[in-house]
CSV table of C-alpha atoms in Angstrom, one decimal:
chain,number,residue,atom,x,y,z
A,129,PRO,CA,25.2,-31.7,51.5
A,130,TYR,CA,24.9,-32.9,54.9
A,131,LEU,CA,22.5,-31.2,57.2
A,132,SER,CA,23.2,-30.4,60.8
A,133,ARG,CA,20.8,-31.4,63.5
A,134,GLU,CA,19.3,-27.9,63.7
A,135,GLY,CA,18.6,-28.1,59.9
A,136,TYR,CA,16.5,-31.3,60.1
A,137,PRO,CA,13.5,-29.7,61.7
A,138,LEU,CA,13.6,-26.9,59.1
A,139,ALA,CA,14.1,-29.3,56.3
A,140,TRP,CA,11.2,-31.4,57.7
A,141,GLU,CA,9.0,-28.3,57.9
A,142,LEU,CA,10.0,-27.3,54.4
A,143,GLU,CA,9.2,-30.7,53.1
A,144,MET,CA,5.8,-30.7,54.9
A,145,TRP,CA,5.1,-27.3,53.5
A,146,ARG,CA,6.0,-28.5,50.0
A,147,ARG,CA,3.8,-31.6,50.3
A,148,ALA,CA,0.9,-29.5,51.6
A,149,GLU,CA,1.4,-27.0,48.7
A,150,GLU,CA,1.5,-29.9,46.2
A,151,LYS,CA,-1.6,-31.3,47.8
A,152,ARG,CA,-3.4,-28.0,47.7
A,153,LEU,CA,-2.3,-27.2,44.2
A,154,LYS,CA,-3.4,-30.7,43.1
A,155,GLN,CA,-6.8,-30.1,44.8
A,156,LEU,CA,-7.1,-26.7,43.0
A,157,TRP,CA,-6.1,-28.3,39.7
A,158,ASP,CA,-8.5,-31.2,40.3
A,159,ASN,CA,-11.3,-28.8,41.3
A,160,LYS,CA,-10.7,-26.7,38.1
A,161,GLU,CA,-10.5,-29.8,36.0
A,162,ALA,CA,-13.7,-31.1,37.6
A,163,LYS,CA,-15.5,-27.8,36.9
A,164,ARG,CA,-14.2,-27.7,33.3
A,165,ILE,CA,-15.3,-31.3,32.8
A,166,ALA,CA,-18.7,-30.5,34.3
A,167,VAL,CA,-19.0,-27.5,32.0
A,168,LEU,CA,-18.0,-29.6,29.0
A,169,GLU,CA,-20.3,-32.4,30.0
A,170,ALA,CA,-23.2,-29.9,30.4
A,171,ASP,CA,-22.4,-28.3,27.1
A,172,PHE,CA,-22.2,-31.8,25.5
A,173,ALA,CA,-25.5,-32.8,27.1
A,174,ARG,CA,-27.1,-29.6,25.9
A,175,ARG,CA,-25.8,-30.1,22.3
A,176,LEU,CA,-26.8,-33.7,22.4
A,177,SER,CA,-30.3,-32.7,23.5
A,178,GLU,CA,-30.5,-30.1,20.8
A,179,ARG,CA,-29.4,-32.6,18.2
A,180,GLU,CA,-31.9,-35.1,19.5
A,181,GLU,CA,-34.7,-32.5,19.3
A,182,SER,CA,-33.6,-31.5,15.9
A,183,TYR,CA,-33.5,-35.1,14.8
A,184,ALA,CA,-37.0,-35.7,16.2
A,185,ARG,CA,-38.3,-32.6,14.4
A,186,ARG,CA,-36.7,-33.7,11.2
A,187,ARG,CA,-38.1,-37.2,11.6
A,188,ASN,CA,-41.6,-35.8,12.3
A,189,ASP,CA,-41.2,-33.5,9.3
A,190,LEU,CA,-40.1,-36.4,7.1
A,191,SER,CA,-43.0,-38.5,8.5
A,192,ARG,CA,-45.5,-35.8,7.6
A,193,LEU,CA,-43.9,-35.3,4.2
A,194,GLU,CA,-44.0,-39.1,3.6
A,195,LYS,CA,-47.7,-39.2,4.5
A,196,ARG,CA,-48.3,-36.2,2.1
A,197,LEU,CA,-46.4,-38.0,-0.6
A,198,LYS,CA,-48.2,-41.3,-0.1
A,199,THR,CA,-51.5,-39.4,-0.2
A,200,ALA,CA,-50.5,-37.6,-3.4
A,201,LEU,CA,-49.3,-40.9,-4.9
A,202,PHE,CA,-52.5,-42.5,-4.0
A,203,GLU,CA,-54.5,-39.7,-5.5
A,204,CYS,CA,-52.3,-39.8,-8.7
A,205,GLU,CA,-52.9,-43.6,-8.9
A,206,MET,CA,-56.7,-43.1,-8.5
A,207,GLN,CA,-56.6,-40.3,-11.2
A,208,GLU,CA,-54.6,-42.6,-13.4
A,209,LYS,CA,-57.1,-45.4,-12.9
A,210,ALA,CA,-60.0,-43.1,-13.5
A,211,LEU,CA,-58.3,-41.7,-16.6
A,212,LYS,CA,-57.6,-45.2,-18.0
A,213,SER,CA,-61.2,-46.2,-17.2
A,214,GLY,CA,-62.4,-43.1,-19.0
A,215,GLU,CA,-60.1,-43.8,-21.9
A,216,ASN,CA,-61.4,-47.3,-22.1
A,217,ALA,CA,-65.0,-46.2,-21.9
A,218,LEU,CA,-64.3,-43.6,-24.6
A,219,GLU,CA,-62.7,-46.2,-26.8
A,220,GLU,CA,-65.6,-48.5,-26.3
A,221,HIS,CA,-68.0,-45.7,-27.1
A,222,LYS,CA,-66.0,-44.8,-30.2
A,223,LYS,CA,-66.2,-48.4,-31.3
A,224,LYS,CA,-69.9,-48.5,-30.6
A,225,LEU,CA,-70.4,-45.3,-32.6
A,226,HIS,CA,-68.3,-46.7,-35.4
A,227,ARG,CA,-70.4,-49.9,-35.5
A,228,GLU,CA,-73.6,-47.9,-35.4
A,229,TYR,CA,-72.3,-45.7,-38.2
A,230,GLU,CA,-71.4,-48.8,-40.3
A,231,GLN,CA,-74.8,-50.4,-39.5
A,232,GLN,CA,-76.7,-47.2,-40.4
A,233,THR,CA,-74.6,-46.8,-43.6
A,234,HIS,CA,-75.2,-50.4,-44.6
A,235,GLU,CA,-79.0,-49.9,-43.9
A,236,ALA,CA,-79.0,-46.6,-45.8
A,237,MET,CA,-77.3,-48.3,-48.8
A,238,LEU,CA,-79.8,-51.2,-48.6
A,239,SER,CA,-82.7,-48.7,-48.5
A,240,LEU,CA,-81.2,-46.8,-51.4
A,241,LYS,CA,-80.8,-50.0,-53.4
A,242,ARG,CA,-84.4,-51.0,-52.5
A,243,LEU,CA,-85.6,-47.6,-53.6
A,244,ARG,CA,-83.7,-47.8,-56.8
A,245,ASP,CA,-85.0,-51.3,-57.5
A,246,GLN,CA,-88.5,-50.1,-56.6
A,247,HIS,CA,-88.1,-47.0,-58.8
A,248,LYS,CA,-86.8,-49.2,-61.7
A,249,HIS,CA,-89.8,-51.5,-61.2
A,250,GLU,CA,-92.2,-48.6,-61.1
A,251,MET,CA,-90.6,-47.1,-64.2
A,252,SER,CA,-90.8,-50.3,-66.1
A,253,ILE,CA,-94.5,-50.6,-65.0
A,254,LEU,CA,-95.0,-47.0,-66.1
A,255,LYS,CA,-93.2,-47.6,-69.4
A,256,LEU,CA,-95.4,-50.7,-70.0
A,257,HIS,CA,-98.5,-48.7,-69.1
A,258,ASN,CA,-97.3,-45.9,-71.3
A,259,THR,CA,-96.7,-48.3,-74.1
A,260,GLU,CA,-100.2,-49.8,-73.6
A,261,LEU,CA,-101.7,-46.3,-73.5
A,262,LYS,CA,-99.9,-45.4,-76.8
A,263,GLN,CA,-101.3,-48.6,-78.3
A,264,GLN,CA,-104.8,-47.8,-77.0
A,265,ASN,CA,-104.3,-44.2,-78.3
A,266,LYS,CA,-103.4,-45.6,-81.7
A,267,VAL,CA,-106.3,-47.9,-81.7
A,268,LEU,CA,-108.6,-45.1,-80.6
A,269,LYS,CA,-107.2,-42.8,-83.3
A,270,LYS,CA,-107.8,-45.4,-85.9
A,271,ARG,CA,-111.4,-45.9,-84.7
A,272,TYR,CA,-111.8,-42.2,-84.6
A,273,GLU,CA,-110.5,-41.8,-88.1
A,274,SER,CA,-112.6,-44.7,-89.3
A,275,CYS,CA,-115.7,-43.2,-87.6
A,276,SER,CA,-114.9,-39.8,-89.0
A,277,ALA,CA,-114.4,-41.2,-92.4
A,278,ALA,CA,-117.6,-43.2,-92.1
A,279,GLN,CA,-119.5,-40.0,-91.2
A,280,LYS,CA,-118.1,-38.1,-94.1
A,281,VAL,CA,-119.4,-40.7,-96.4
């Protein structure tokens, strides 16, 4: 298709219009694309900010929780130390009481043995004294009988 001379200006005008339309449509498309990108970037920035805030809150919550856990752990360790110390003191007190009981039992047994020995000794002295008194009584009875017999005569 060859154009005549009169068709060139029309073709030229049509080509210029096409190029202008393409340029306008490309600008429209670029503007829409730029707006959509701006919206997406703003949404992404907002979501990123929300995530950062959420992360910061969680990190603070975890930090507070960690401090509470460390405090609780420290308190548990102190209670455990106090409990072990108390158990040790109780065990030492138990040993001391057992030693005192053994000592007192030993002393009581010694005292009981001394009392038995003393009682045996006193009993032997009393038996000896009783035997002496019986002999004196026999002697006095014989004297009495001989005095009584002498008076009767």
